[in-house]
Amino acid sequence: MTEHDADVIIAGAGIAGATLALSLHRAGLKPVLIDPVVFDAQLAPTFDGRAHAIAFAAYRQWRALGLAPALDPHAQRIEQILVTDGRSPGAAAGDGTPFWLRFDAAEIADRADGEPLGYLLENRHTRAALAAAIGEAGIEVLAPARVAAAAFGPREAVVTLADGRRIAAPLAVGAEGRGSTLREAAGINTIGWDYRQTGVVATVRLARPHRGVAHEYFLPEGPFAILPLTGDRASLVWTESDRRAAALKAARPEVFHAHLRRRFGDHLGEAEVEGPIFTYPLSLQLAERFTGPRVALLGDAAHGVHPIAGQGLNLGLKGAAALAEVLVEAARLGEDIGSEVVLERYAAWRRFDTVTLSAGMDAFVHLFSNDNPLVRLARGAGMAAVNRIGPARRFFMHQAGGAVGDLPRLLRGEAL
């Protein structure tokens, strides 16, 4: 082992970790990625059902890193978002309910440089594009490899792998998900709770064009989202109790389809399920600190939120952009990139936004997973009011697009 094997050790080669590695490499630093999955497998278009709503500011980051040619063919623009609160799919189906909300990209086109409200990307295509870029850049990837332990000294972080190898760097980044080994080794605790809910995810092919419109229905059984994908397909994400979700996953195809039709409505015609049905347990988990001696947390290792507003991955990508900028600027000034003073800049930059957004998502879960008639009336009236107030509507659209606040350069589309 050399004195330092890399500038930054990144545990976790998922989307946030890989984006950070590519950002650091493009700016002249030397990262090394560690992941338990064979990295070549990222290039295979394996299907896990997941698709992500990417804020337009986060997509700018990937453009700045040179990923647009690989991602653009698979990125579906979100031109409108229709939100309905009722006992049937209201705004989309045209049944006259007053409790609905419409966001339209055309309304903020002059301030967003013609960007849509966001992009829908299947997880498999995003992973493959990042993996290919990392391979072309020659970034070192240790995979399959599992982090067994980590020690954080006054001058370096030393990560020990399960096979006995030891890697040293001024900084280690935990980006390996909610069960982060680096977070545990650093003694950083988490707070959170189980929602006792499960996200049921499926991809469907539509009989009618979706025209880039995303639909979010707040129905008595829980939120139900129809998210547009390329090729007039859609990713369906809906919240069920753990028991009902398990029953749906195990149901015969015709039974599942009957439940799907009841939720989906008929405004987009027949929906044919493509591929398997997936379920993901839902919970909140927030690290008490985002940094420690010689360690920083990123993505789900720092914050795991409910997917009700599709902001989980966007939080991770914001974190990757902020951390990359802090580290690159510190390195150019000759500072120790793993020092407490440098890492505190990252923590301070991301702390307020992350905590407030996580708290907001938690409040949304309790507000919109509630069939109390008075609560439904209050939230429906609130949606109707926002729908009639242009400045409020535009604020929410910019917030969802990730284009508010003190943005890192990558989120403005600028290279580091």
Coordinates of C-alpha atoms in Angstrom, one line a residue:
M1 CA 0.0 0.0 0.0
T2 CA 1.4 3.4 -0.9
E3 CA 1.1 6.4 1.4
H4 CA -2.1 7.4 -0.4
D5 CA -3.7 5.1 -3.0
A6 CA -6.1 7.8 -4.1
D7 CA -7.3 11.3 -3.2
V8 CA -10.8 10.1 -2.4
I9 CA -12.1 6.6 -1.6
I10 CA -15.8 6.3 -2.6
A11 CA -17.6 3.3 -1.1
G12 CA -20.6 2.6 -3.4
A13 CA -20.6 2.8 -7.2
G14 CA -24.3 3.6 -7.5
I15 CA -25.6 6.7 -9.3
A16 CA -24.6 9.3 -6.7
G17 CA -21.2 7.7 -6.0
A18 CA -20.4 7.2 -9.6
T19 CA -21.4 10.8 -10.4
L20 CA -19.1 12.1 -7.7
A21 CA -16.2 10.0 -9.0
L22 CA -16.6 11.2 -12.5
S23 CA -16.9 14.9 -11.3
L24 CA -13.7 14.6 -9.2
H25 CA -11.8 12.9 -12.1
R26 CA -12.9 15.5 -14.6
A27 CA -11.4 18.2 -12.3
G28 CA -8.1 16.4 -11.8
L29 CA -8.5 14.5 -8.6
K30 CA -8.0 10.7 -8.3
P31 CA -11.0 8.8 -6.9
V32 CA -11.3 5.1 -6.4
L33 CA -14.7 3.3 -6.3
I34 CA -15.5 0.3 -4.3
D35 CA -18.7 -1.7 -4.9
P36 CA -19.9 -5.2 -4.0
V37 CA -21.4 -5.8 -7.5
V38 CA -19.3 -6.7 -10.5
F39 CA -18.9 -3.4 -12.2
D40 CA -19.2 -4.8 -15.7
A41 CA -22.8 -5.8 -14.7
Q42 CA -23.7 -2.1 -14.6
L43 CA -23.3 -2.0 -18.4
A44 CA -25.9 -4.7 -18.9
P45 CA -29.4 -3.3 -19.4
T46 CA -30.8 -5.4 -16.6
F47 CA -34.3 -4.4 -15.5
D48 CA -35.1 -3.7 -11.9
G49 CA -38.3 -1.7 -12.5
R50 CA -37.0 1.5 -11.1
A51 CA -37.1 4.9 -12.9
H52 CA -36.1 8.2 -11.5
A53 CA -37.6 11.7 -11.9
I54 CA -34.5 13.8 -12.5
A55 CA -34.7 17.5 -11.8
F56 CA -33.6 19.6 -14.7
A57 CA -30.8 21.1 -12.6
A58 CA -29.4 17.6 -11.8
Y59 CA -29.6 16.7 -15.5
R60 CA -27.5 19.8 -16.3
Q61 CA -24.8 18.2 -14.1
W62 CA -24.7 15.1 -16.3
R63 CA -24.5 17.3 -19.4
A64 CA -21.6 19.1 -17.9
L65 CA -19.9 15.7 -17.3
G66 CA -20.4 14.7 -20.9
L67 CA -23.1 12.1 -20.4
A68 CA -25.8 13.7 -22.6
P69 CA -25.1 11.6 -25.7
A70 CA -25.6 8.4 -23.7
L71 CA -28.6 9.6 -21.7
D72 CA -30.6 11.8 -24.1
P73 CA -32.1 8.9 -26.1
H74 CA -33.5 7.4 -22.9
A75 CA -34.6 10.6 -21.2
Q76 CA -38.3 11.5 -21.3
R77 CA -39.1 15.1 -20.8
I78 CA -41.8 15.9 -18.2
E79 CA -43.8 18.7 -19.8
Q80 CA -46.7 18.7 -17.3
I81 CA -47.5 17.3 -13.9
L82 CA -51.2 16.8 -12.9
V83 CA -51.9 16.3 -9.3
T84 CA -55.3 15.1 -8.2
D85 CA -56.9 14.5 -4.8
G86 CA -60.1 12.6 -4.9
R87 CA -61.7 9.2 -5.0
S88 CA -61.1 8.7 -8.7
P89 CA -58.5 10.0 -11.2
G90 CA -59.9 13.4 -11.4
A91 CA -58.0 16.1 -13.3
A92 CA -56.6 13.6 -15.9
A93 CA -60.0 11.9 -16.4
G94 CA -61.9 15.1 -16.5
D95 CA -64.5 14.2 -13.9
G96 CA -64.8 17.8 -12.6
T97 CA -63.2 17.5 -9.2
P98 CA -62.0 21.0 -8.0
F99 CA -59.1 19.4 -6.1
W100 CA -56.4 19.3 -8.6
L101 CA -53.1 21.1 -9.5
R102 CA -51.4 21.5 -12.8
F103 CA -47.7 22.3 -13.3
D104 CA -46.7 23.2 -16.9
A105 CA -43.1 23.6 -18.1
A106 CA -44.2 26.3 -20.6
E107 CA -45.0 28.6 -17.7
I108 CA -41.4 28.8 -16.5
A109 CA -39.7 28.3 -19.9
D110 CA -38.3 31.9 -20.0
R111 CA -36.5 31.4 -16.6
A112 CA -35.5 27.7 -17.1
D113 CA -33.9 28.1 -20.6
G114 CA -36.6 25.9 -22.1
E115 CA -36.0 23.0 -19.8
P116 CA -38.9 20.7 -18.9
L117 CA -40.0 20.2 -15.3
G118 CA -37.7 17.2 -15.2
Y119 CA -36.7 14.0 -17.0
L120 CA -37.8 10.4 -16.4
L121 CA -34.9 8.0 -16.8
E122 CA -34.9 4.2 -16.2
N123 CA -32.3 3.3 -13.6
R124 CA -30.7 0.7 -15.9
H125 CA -29.8 3.3 -18.6
T126 CA -28.4 5.8 -16.1
R127 CA -26.2 3.1 -14.5
A128 CA -24.9 2.0 -17.8
A129 CA -24.1 5.5 -19.0
L130 CA -22.2 6.3 -15.8
A131 CA -20.4 2.9 -15.9
A132 CA -19.3 3.4 -19.5
A133 CA -18.0 6.9 -18.7
I134 CA -16.1 5.7 -15.7
G135 CA -14.5 3.0 -17.8
E136 CA -13.5 5.4 -20.6
A137 CA -12.0 7.8 -18.0
G138 CA -9.9 5.0 -16.5
I139 CA -11.2 5.6 -13.0
E140 CA -10.1 2.7 -10.7
V141 CA -13.0 0.5 -9.6
L142 CA -12.6 -2.3 -7.1
A143 CA -15.5 -4.6 -7.7
P144 CA -16.7 -7.0 -6.6
A145 CA -15.3 -5.8 -3.3
R146 CA -16.9 -5.3 0.1
V147 CA -15.8 -2.8 2.7
A148 CA -15.3 -4.7 6.0
A149 CA -13.9 -1.9 8.2
A150 CA -12.6 1.6 8.2
A151 CA -10.3 3.6 10.4
F152 CA -10.1 7.4 10.5
G153 CA -6.8 8.9 11.6
P154 CA -5.5 12.4 11.9
R155 CA -4.1 12.4 8.4
E156 CA -5.9 9.7 6.4
A157 CA -8.8 7.3 6.1
V158 CA -7.9 3.6 5.8
V159 CA -10.5 1.3 4.4
T160 CA -10.1 -2.5 4.8
L161 CA -11.8 -4.8 2.3
A162 CA -13.2 -8.2 3.0
D163 CA -10.3 -9.8 1.2
G164 CA -7.8 -8.1 3.4
R165 CA -6.7 -5.3 1.1
R166 CA -6.2 -1.9 2.7
I167 CA -6.6 1.4 0.8
A168 CA -5.6 4.8 2.2
A169 CA -6.7 8.3 1.1
P170 CA -7.1 11.7 2.8
L171 CA -10.9 11.2 2.6
A172 CA -13.4 8.4 2.4
V173 CA -17.0 8.9 1.2
G174 CA -19.8 6.6 2.3
A175 CA -22.2 6.3 -0.7
E176 CA -23.1 2.7 -0.2
G177 CA -26.7 3.1 0.8
R178 CA -28.8 3.0 4.0
G179 CA -26.7 0.3 5.6
S180 CA -23.4 2.3 5.1
T181 CA -20.4 0.5 6.7
L182 CA -18.4 3.8 6.6
R183 CA -21.1 5.6 8.4
E184 CA -21.2 3.0 11.1
A185 CA -17.4 2.9 11.4
A186 CA -17.4 6.7 11.8
G187 CA -19.9 6.4 14.7
I188 CA -22.5 8.5 13.0
N189 CA -26.0 7.6 14.1
T190 CA -29.3 7.9 12.2
I191 CA -32.8 8.9 13.0
G192 CA -35.9 7.8 11.2
W193 CA -38.9 5.4 11.2
D194 CA -40.7 2.8 9.1
Y195 CA -43.8 4.0 7.3
R196 CA -45.2 0.5 7.3
Q197 CA -45.8 1.1 3.6
T198 CA -44.3 -0.5 0.4
G199 CA -43.8 1.0 -3.0
V200 CA -45.2 -1.2 -5.8
V201 CA -43.4 -0.5 -9.0
A202 CA -44.2 -1.7 -12.5
T203 CA -43.6 -0.6 -16.1
V204 CA -46.5 -0.5 -18.6
R205 CA -47.0 0.2 -22.3
L206 CA -49.8 2.6 -23.0
A207 CA -52.4 2.4 -25.7
R208 CA -52.5 6.2 -26.1
P209 CA -49.6 8.8 -26.1
H210 CA -48.8 10.2 -22.7
R211 CA -47.4 13.5 -24.2
G212 CA -44.9 13.9 -21.4
V213 CA -47.5 14.3 -18.7
A214 CA -46.9 12.9 -15.2
H215 CA -49.9 12.1 -13.1
E216 CA -50.1 11.9 -9.3
Y217 CA -53.3 10.7 -7.8
F218 CA -53.9 10.9 -4.1
L219 CA -56.6 8.2 -3.7
P220 CA -58.0 6.7 -0.5
E221 CA -55.6 3.7 -0.7
G222 CA -52.5 5.9 -1.1
P223 CA -50.6 7.9 -3.7
F224 CA -50.5 6.5 -7.2
A225 CA -48.1 7.9 -9.8
I226 CA -48.0 7.5 -13.6
L227 CA -44.6 8.7 -14.7
P228 CA -44.0 9.0 -18.5
L229 CA -41.1 7.0 -20.1
T230 CA -39.9 7.0 -23.7
G231 CA -41.8 5.0 -26.2
D232 CA -45.2 5.7 -24.7
R233 CA -44.5 3.6 -21.7
A234 CA -45.0 4.6 -18.1
S235 CA -43.5 3.8 -14.7
L236 CA -46.1 3.2 -12.1
V237 CA -45.3 3.8 -8.5
W238 CA -48.0 3.4 -5.9
T239 CA -48.0 3.2 -2.1
E240 CA -49.7 0.3 -0.4
S241 CA -49.6 -1.2 3.1
D242 CA -46.9 -3.8 3.5
R243 CA -49.6 -6.6 3.5
R244 CA -51.4 -5.4 0.4
A245 CA -48.2 -4.8 -1.5
A246 CA -47.0 -8.4 -0.8
A247 CA -50.4 -9.7 -2.0
L248 CA -50.1 -7.6 -5.2
K249 CA -46.6 -8.9 -5.9
A250 CA -47.7 -12.5 -5.5
A251 CA -51.0 -12.1 -7.3
R252 CA -51.8 -13.8 -10.6
P253 CA -51.4 -11.5 -13.6
E254 CA -55.1 -11.1 -14.2
V255 CA -55.7 -10.2 -10.6
F256 CA -52.9 -7.6 -10.6
H257 CA -54.2 -6.2 -13.8
A258 CA -57.7 -5.8 -12.3
H259 CA -56.2 -3.8 -9.4
L260 CA -54.1 -1.8 -11.9
R261 CA -57.2 -0.9 -14.0
R262 CA -59.1 0.3 -10.9
R263 CA -56.2 2.6 -10.0
F264 CA -55.1 3.6 -13.5
G265 CA -58.5 4.7 -15.0
D266 CA -59.0 4.8 -18.7
H267 CA -57.7 8.2 -19.9
L268 CA -54.6 6.6 -21.4
G269 CA -56.3 3.5 -22.7
E270 CA -55.3 0.0 -21.9
A271 CA -52.0 -0.4 -20.0
E272 CA -50.1 -3.6 -20.6
V273 CA -47.6 -4.6 -17.9
E274 CA -44.0 -5.1 -19.2
G275 CA -41.6 -7.1 -17.1
P276 CA -41.8 -8.1 -13.5
I277 CA -43.5 -6.3 -10.6
F278 CA -41.2 -5.0 -7.9
T279 CA -41.8 -3.9 -4.3
Y280 CA -39.6 -1.6 -2.1
P281 CA -40.2 -1.0 1.6
L282 CA -40.5 2.7 2.5
S283 CA -39.0 4.4 5.5
L284 CA -37.2 7.6 6.6
Q285 CA -33.6 7.6 7.6
L286 CA -31.5 10.6 8.2
A287 CA -27.9 10.7 9.4
E288 CA -27.3 12.9 12.4
R289 CA -24.2 14.3 10.8
F290 CA -23.1 14.3 7.1
T291 CA -19.4 14.3 7.9
G292 CA -16.9 13.0 10.5
P293 CA -13.1 12.9 10.8
R294 CA -11.9 12.0 7.3
V295 CA -15.3 10.9 6.1
A296 CA -18.3 12.4 4.3
L297 CA -21.7 10.8 3.6
L298 CA -23.5 10.9 0.3
G299 CA -26.9 9.7 -1.1
D300 CA -28.9 7.2 0.9
A301 CA -26.1 6.8 3.4
A302 CA -26.9 10.4 4.4
H303 CA -30.6 10.6 3.8
G304 CA -33.2 8.1 2.7
V305 CA -36.7 9.6 2.1
H306 CA -40.1 8.6 0.9
P307 CA -40.5 8.7 -2.9
I308 CA -43.8 10.6 -2.7
A309 CA -42.2 13.6 -4.5
G310 CA -39.4 11.8 -6.3
Q311 CA -36.7 13.8 -4.6
G312 CA -34.5 11.0 -3.1
L313 CA -32.0 10.6 -5.9
N314 CA -32.0 14.4 -6.7
L315 CA -30.9 15.0 -3.1
G316 CA -28.0 12.6 -3.7
L317 CA -27.0 14.3 -7.0
K318 CA -27.1 17.8 -5.3
G319 CA -24.9 16.4 -2.6
A320 CA -22.5 15.0 -5.2
A321 CA -22.3 18.3 -7.0
A322 CA -21.7 20.2 -3.7
L323 CA -19.1 17.8 -2.4
A324 CA -17.2 17.7 -5.7
E325 CA -17.0 21.5 -5.8
V326 CA -15.9 21.8 -2.2
L327 CA -13.1 19.2 -2.6
V328 CA -11.9 20.5 -6.0
E329 CA -11.7 24.1 -4.7
A330 CA -9.9 23.0 -1.6
A331 CA -7.4 20.9 -3.6
R332 CA -6.7 23.9 -5.9
L333 CA -6.0 26.1 -2.8
G334 CA -3.6 23.4 -1.4
E335 CA -5.8 22.6 1.5
D336 CA -6.2 19.1 3.1
I337 CA -9.4 17.9 1.4
G338 CA -10.2 15.6 4.3
S339 CA -9.8 18.1 7.0
E340 CA -12.7 19.1 9.3
V341 CA -12.7 22.7 8.0
V342 CA -13.1 21.6 4.4
L343 CA -15.8 18.9 5.1
E344 CA -17.8 21.4 7.2
R345 CA -18.3 23.5 4.1
Y346 CA -20.0 20.5 2.4
A347 CA -22.1 19.8 5.5
A348 CA -23.1 23.4 6.0
W349 CA -24.0 23.7 2.3
R350 CA -26.3 20.6 2.2
R351 CA -27.6 20.4 5.8
F352 CA -30.5 22.9 5.8
D353 CA -31.8 21.9 2.3
T354 CA -31.6 18.2 3.1
V355 CA -33.2 18.4 6.5
T356 CA -36.1 20.7 5.4
L357 CA -36.8 18.6 2.3
S358 CA -36.7 15.4 4.3
A359 CA -39.1 16.9 6.9
G360 CA -41.3 18.2 4.1
M361 CA -41.5 14.7 2.5
D362 CA -42.3 13.2 5.8
A363 CA -45.2 15.7 6.4
F364 CA -46.4 14.9 2.9
V365 CA -46.5 11.2 3.6
H366 CA -48.7 11.8 6.7
L367 CA -50.9 14.4 5.0
F368 CA -51.5 12.4 1.8
S369 CA -51.7 8.9 3.3
N370 CA -54.7 10.0 5.3
D371 CA -58.3 9.4 4.3
N372 CA -59.9 11.5 7.0
P373 CA -62.6 13.6 5.3
L374 CA -61.6 16.9 7.0
V375 CA -57.9 16.4 6.1
R376 CA -58.8 15.5 2.5
L377 CA -61.0 18.7 2.3
A378 CA -58.2 20.9 3.7
R379 CA -55.4 19.5 1.5
G380 CA -57.7 19.6 -1.6
A381 CA -58.6 23.2 -0.9
G382 CA -54.9 24.0 -0.5
M383 CA -54.1 22.4 -3.9
A384 CA -57.0 24.3 -5.5
A385 CA -55.7 27.6 -4.1
V386 CA -52.1 27.0 -5.2
N387 CA -53.4 26.2 -8.7
R388 CA -54.9 29.7 -8.9
I389 CA -51.8 31.6 -7.6
G390 CA -49.3 31.8 -10.4
P391 CA -46.2 32.9 -8.3
A392 CA -46.8 30.0 -5.9
R393 CA -47.2 27.5 -8.7
R394 CA -44.0 28.8 -10.4
F395 CA -42.1 28.6 -7.1
F396 CA -43.0 24.9 -6.7
M397 CA -41.9 24.2 -10.2
H398 CA -38.5 25.8 -9.7
Q399 CA -38.2 23.9 -6.4
A400 CA -39.0 20.6 -8.1
G401 CA -36.5 21.4 -10.8
G402 CA -33.8 21.9 -8.3
A403 CA -33.1 25.4 -9.5
V404 CA -33.5 27.4 -6.3
G405 CA -31.0 28.3 -3.6
D406 CA -27.2 28.4 -3.7
L407 CA -26.6 25.9 -6.5
P408 CA -23.2 24.2 -7.1
R409 CA -21.6 25.0 -10.5
L410 CA -22.4 21.6 -11.9
L411 CA -26.1 22.1 -11.2
R412 CA -25.9 25.3 -13.2
G413 CA -24.3 23.3 -16.1
E414 CA -20.8 24.6 -15.5
A415 CA -17.7 22.5 -15.4
L416 CA -15.6 22.5 -12.2

